[in-house]
mmCIF file of C-alpha atoms in Angstrom:
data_model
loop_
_atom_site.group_PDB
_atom_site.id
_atom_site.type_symbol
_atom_site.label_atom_id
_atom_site.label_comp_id
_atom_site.label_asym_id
_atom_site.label_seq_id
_atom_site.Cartn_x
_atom_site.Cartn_y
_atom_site.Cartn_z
ATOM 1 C CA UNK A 1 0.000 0.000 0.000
ATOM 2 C CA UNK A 2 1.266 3.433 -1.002
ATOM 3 C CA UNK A 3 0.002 7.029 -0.377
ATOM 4 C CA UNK A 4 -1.650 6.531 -3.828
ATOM 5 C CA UNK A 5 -4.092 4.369 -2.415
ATOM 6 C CA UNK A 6 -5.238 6.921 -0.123
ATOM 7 C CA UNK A 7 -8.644 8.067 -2.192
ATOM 8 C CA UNK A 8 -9.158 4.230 -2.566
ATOM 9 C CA UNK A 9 -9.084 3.334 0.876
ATOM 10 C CA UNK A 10 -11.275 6.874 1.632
ATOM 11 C CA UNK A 11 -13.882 5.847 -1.128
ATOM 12 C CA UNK A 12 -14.429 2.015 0.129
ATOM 13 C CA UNK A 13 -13.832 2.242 4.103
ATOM 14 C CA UNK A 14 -15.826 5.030 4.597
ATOM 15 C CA UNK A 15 -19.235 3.183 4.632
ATOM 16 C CA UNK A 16 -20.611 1.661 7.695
ATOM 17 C CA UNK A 17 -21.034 -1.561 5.973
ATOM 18 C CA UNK A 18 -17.348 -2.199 5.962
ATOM 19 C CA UNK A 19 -16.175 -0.278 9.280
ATOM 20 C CA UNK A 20 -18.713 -1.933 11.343
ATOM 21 C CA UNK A 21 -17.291 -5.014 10.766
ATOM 22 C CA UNK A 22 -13.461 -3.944 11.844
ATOM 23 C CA UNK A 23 -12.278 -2.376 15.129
ATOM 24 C CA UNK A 24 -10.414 -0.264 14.638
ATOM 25 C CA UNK A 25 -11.772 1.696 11.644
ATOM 26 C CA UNK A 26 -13.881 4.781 12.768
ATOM 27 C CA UNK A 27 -17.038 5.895 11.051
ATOM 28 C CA UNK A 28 -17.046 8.381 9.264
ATOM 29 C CA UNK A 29 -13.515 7.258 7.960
ATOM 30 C CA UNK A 30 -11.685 10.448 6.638
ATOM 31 C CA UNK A 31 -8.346 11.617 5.310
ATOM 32 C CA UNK A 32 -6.736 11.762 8.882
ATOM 33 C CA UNK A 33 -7.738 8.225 9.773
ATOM 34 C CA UNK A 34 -6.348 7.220 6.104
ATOM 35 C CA UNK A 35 -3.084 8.681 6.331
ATOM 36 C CA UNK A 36 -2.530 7.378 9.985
ATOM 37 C CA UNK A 37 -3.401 4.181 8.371
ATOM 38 C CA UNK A 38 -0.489 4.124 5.810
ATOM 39 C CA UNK A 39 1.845 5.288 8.249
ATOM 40 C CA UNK A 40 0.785 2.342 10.795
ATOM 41 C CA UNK A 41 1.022 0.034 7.322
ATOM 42 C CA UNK A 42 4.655 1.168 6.674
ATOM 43 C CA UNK A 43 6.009 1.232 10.336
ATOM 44 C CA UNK A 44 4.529 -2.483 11.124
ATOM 45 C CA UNK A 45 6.564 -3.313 7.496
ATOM 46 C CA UNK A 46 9.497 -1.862 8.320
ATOM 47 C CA UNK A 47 9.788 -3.359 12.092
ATOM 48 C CA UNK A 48 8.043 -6.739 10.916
ATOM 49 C CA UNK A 49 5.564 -6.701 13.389
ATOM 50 C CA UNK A 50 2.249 -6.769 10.834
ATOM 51 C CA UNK A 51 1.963 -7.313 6.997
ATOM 52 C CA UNK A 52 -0.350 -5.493 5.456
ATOM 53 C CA UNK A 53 -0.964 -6.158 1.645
ATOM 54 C CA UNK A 54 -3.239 -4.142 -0.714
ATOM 55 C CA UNK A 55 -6.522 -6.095 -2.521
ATOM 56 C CA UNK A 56 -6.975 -5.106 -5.920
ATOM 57 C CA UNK A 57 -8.352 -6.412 -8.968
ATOM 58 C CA UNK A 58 -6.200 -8.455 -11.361
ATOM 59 C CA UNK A 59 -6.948 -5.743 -14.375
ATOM 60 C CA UNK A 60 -7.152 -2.459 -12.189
ATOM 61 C CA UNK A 61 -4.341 -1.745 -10.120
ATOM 62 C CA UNK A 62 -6.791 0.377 -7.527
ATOM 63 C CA UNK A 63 -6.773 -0.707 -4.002
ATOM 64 C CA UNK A 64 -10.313 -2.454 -2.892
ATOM 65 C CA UNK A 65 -9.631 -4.128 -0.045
ATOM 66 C CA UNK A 66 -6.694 -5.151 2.701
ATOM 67 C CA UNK A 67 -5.671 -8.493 3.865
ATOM 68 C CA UNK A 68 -3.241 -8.439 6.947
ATOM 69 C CA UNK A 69 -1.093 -10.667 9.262
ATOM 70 C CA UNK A 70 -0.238 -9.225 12.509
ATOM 71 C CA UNK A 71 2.316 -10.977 14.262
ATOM 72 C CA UNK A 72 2.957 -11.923 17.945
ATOM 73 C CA UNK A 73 6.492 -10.511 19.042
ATOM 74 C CA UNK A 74 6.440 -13.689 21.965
ATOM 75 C CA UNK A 75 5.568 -16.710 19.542
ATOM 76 C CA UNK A 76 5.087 -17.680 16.061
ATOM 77 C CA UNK A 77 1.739 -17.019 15.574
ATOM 78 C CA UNK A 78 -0.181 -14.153 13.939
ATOM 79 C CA UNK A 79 -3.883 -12.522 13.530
ATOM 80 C CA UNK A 80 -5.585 -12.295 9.983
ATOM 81 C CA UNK A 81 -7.950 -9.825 9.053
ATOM 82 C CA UNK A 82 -9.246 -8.466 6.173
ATOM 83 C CA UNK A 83 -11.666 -5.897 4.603
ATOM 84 C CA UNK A 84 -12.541 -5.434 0.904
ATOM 85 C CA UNK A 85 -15.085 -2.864 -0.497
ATOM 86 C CA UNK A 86 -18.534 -3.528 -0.594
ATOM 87 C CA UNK A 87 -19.066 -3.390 -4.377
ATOM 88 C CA UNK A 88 -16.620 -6.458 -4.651
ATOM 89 C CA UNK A 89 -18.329 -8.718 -1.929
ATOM 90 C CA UNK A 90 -18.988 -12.370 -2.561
ATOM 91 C CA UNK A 91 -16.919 -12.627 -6.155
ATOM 92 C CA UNK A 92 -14.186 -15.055 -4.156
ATOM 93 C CA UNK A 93 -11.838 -12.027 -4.030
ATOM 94 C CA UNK A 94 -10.783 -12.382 0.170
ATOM 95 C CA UNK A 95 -10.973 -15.930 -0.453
ATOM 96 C CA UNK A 96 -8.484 -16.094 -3.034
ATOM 97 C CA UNK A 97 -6.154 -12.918 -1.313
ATOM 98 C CA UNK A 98 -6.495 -15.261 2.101
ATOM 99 C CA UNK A 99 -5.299 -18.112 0.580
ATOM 100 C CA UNK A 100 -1.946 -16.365 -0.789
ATOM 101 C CA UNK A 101 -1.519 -14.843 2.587
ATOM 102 C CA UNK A 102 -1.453 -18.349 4.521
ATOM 103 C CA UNK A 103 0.961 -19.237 2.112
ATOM 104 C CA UNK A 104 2.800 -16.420 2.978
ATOM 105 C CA UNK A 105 2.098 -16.763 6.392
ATOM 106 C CA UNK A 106 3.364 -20.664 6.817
ATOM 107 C CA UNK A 107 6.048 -20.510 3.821
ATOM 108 C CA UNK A 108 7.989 -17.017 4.653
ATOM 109 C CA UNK A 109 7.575 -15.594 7.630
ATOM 110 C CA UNK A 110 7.526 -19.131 9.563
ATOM 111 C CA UNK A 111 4.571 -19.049 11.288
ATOM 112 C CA UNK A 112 3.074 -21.919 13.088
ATOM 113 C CA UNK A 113 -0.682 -21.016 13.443
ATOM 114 C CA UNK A 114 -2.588 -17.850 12.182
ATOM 115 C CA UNK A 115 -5.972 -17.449 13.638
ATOM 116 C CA UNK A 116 -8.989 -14.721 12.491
ATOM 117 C CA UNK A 117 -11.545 -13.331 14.483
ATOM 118 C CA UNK A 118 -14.784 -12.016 13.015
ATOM 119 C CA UNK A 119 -18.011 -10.457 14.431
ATOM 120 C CA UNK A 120 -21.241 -13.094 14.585
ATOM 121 C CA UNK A 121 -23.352 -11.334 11.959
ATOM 122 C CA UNK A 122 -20.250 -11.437 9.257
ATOM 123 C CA UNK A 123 -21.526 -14.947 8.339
ATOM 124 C CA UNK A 124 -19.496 -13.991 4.548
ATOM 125 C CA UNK A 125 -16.492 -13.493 6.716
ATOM 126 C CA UNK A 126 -17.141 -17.457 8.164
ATOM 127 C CA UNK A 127 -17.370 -18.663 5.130
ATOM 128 C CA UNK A 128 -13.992 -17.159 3.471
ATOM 129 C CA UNK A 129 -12.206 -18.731 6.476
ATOM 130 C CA UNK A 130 -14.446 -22.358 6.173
ATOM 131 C CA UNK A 131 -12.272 -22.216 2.171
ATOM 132 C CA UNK A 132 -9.326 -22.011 3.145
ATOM 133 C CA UNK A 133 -9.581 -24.431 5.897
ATOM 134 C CA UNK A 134 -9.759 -22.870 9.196
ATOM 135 C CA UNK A 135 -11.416 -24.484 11.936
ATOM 136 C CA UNK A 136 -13.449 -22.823 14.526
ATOM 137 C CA UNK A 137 -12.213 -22.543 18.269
ATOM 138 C CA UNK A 138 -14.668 -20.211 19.638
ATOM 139 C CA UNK A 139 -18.357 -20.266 18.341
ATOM 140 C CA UNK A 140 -19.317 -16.792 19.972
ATOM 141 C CA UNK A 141 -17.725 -14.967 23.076
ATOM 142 C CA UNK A 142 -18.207 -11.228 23.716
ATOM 143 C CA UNK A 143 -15.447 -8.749 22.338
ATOM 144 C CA UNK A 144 -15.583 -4.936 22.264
ATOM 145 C CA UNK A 145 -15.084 -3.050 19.639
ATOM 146 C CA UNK A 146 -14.752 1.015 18.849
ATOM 147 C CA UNK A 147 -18.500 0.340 17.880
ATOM 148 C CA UNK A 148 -20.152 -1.717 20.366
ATOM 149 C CA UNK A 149 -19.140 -2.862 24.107
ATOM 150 C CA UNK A 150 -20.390 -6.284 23.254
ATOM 151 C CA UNK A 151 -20.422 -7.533 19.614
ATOM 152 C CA UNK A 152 -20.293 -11.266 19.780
ATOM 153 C CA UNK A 153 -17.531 -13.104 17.633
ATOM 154 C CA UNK A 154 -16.370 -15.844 16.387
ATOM 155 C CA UNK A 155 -13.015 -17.246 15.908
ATOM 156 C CA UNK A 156 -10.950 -19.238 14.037
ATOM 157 C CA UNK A 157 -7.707 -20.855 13.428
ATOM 158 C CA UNK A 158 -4.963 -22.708 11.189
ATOM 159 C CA UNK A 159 -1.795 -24.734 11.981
ATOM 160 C CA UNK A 160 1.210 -24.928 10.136
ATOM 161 C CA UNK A 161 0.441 -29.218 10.106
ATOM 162 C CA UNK A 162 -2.906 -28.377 9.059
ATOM 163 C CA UNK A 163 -2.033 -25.918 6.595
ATOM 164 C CA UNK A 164 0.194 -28.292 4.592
ATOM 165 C CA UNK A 165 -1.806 -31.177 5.390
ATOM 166 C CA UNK A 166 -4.712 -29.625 3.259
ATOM 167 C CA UNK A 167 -2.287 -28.161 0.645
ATOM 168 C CA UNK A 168 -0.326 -31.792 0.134
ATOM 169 C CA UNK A 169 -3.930 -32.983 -0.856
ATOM 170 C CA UNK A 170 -4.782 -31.028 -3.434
#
């Protein structure tokens, strides 16, 4: 992600539909909250504590979405998440940007389990994880947000084992 991206990332987070689903993206999201965002991109790049990786389109080269690993600096393990804007929902899009990420995840940076946590009502969120093979661990516990003291989510989770275990077999 580069500054270019910044009317991009203003024109697709800036709708409730997408920031109610994340926690840390205010509503309304504006140009302050945008350029804090690239700078919190490029710092967690440069001291390899998060990945974040811009979604776009294979024929566009416009940002639509993000797909992230955030990494714990105690053990190798990391948090996915992921947003993409709501004119490209349910085309496969975060299903096929998650899938290159746990590849990522497991085959470069060494991890040995990433895990995703999504709000209850995101059942599209569910079902990206479900395709690439995560496996629930929580079915619903009570997490605040910026949003709400008590949205309900749901998480998920993928070893390294189970990772190439399901990648050997196809």
């Amino acid at each position: 992600m580069t500054v270019d991206d910044i009317p991009s990332l203003l024109k697709h987070v800036n709708n409730r539909a997408i920031t109610d689903q994340i926690i840390n993206f205010p509503y309304p999201y504006q140009e302050p909250q945008a350029v804090f965002r690239m700078s919190y991109v490029h710092r967690g790049f440069k001291k390899g504590e998060r990945f974040v990786f811009a979604i776009t389109l294979k024929e566009k080269k416009e940002l639509i979405g993000e797909i992230s690993l955030h990494l714990d600096k105690a053990q190798p393990i990391a948090e996915v998440g992921y947003w993409v804007g709501e004119p490209f929902w349910n085309q496969g899009i975060v299903t096929e940007a998650l899938k290159r990420l746990l590849s990522f995840g497991f085959e470069v940076v060494g991890l040995d389990l990433i895990f995703a946590t999504y709000s209850k009502e995101n059942i599209a969120s569910g079902k990206v994880l479900l395709k690439n093979g995560m496996q629930i661990v929580s079915p619903g516990q009570y997490h605040p947000t910026i949003h709400t003291p008590t949205q309900k989510v749901v998480s998920y989770q993928l070893t390294k084992e189970e990772y190439h275990k399901t990648n050997s077999a196809s």
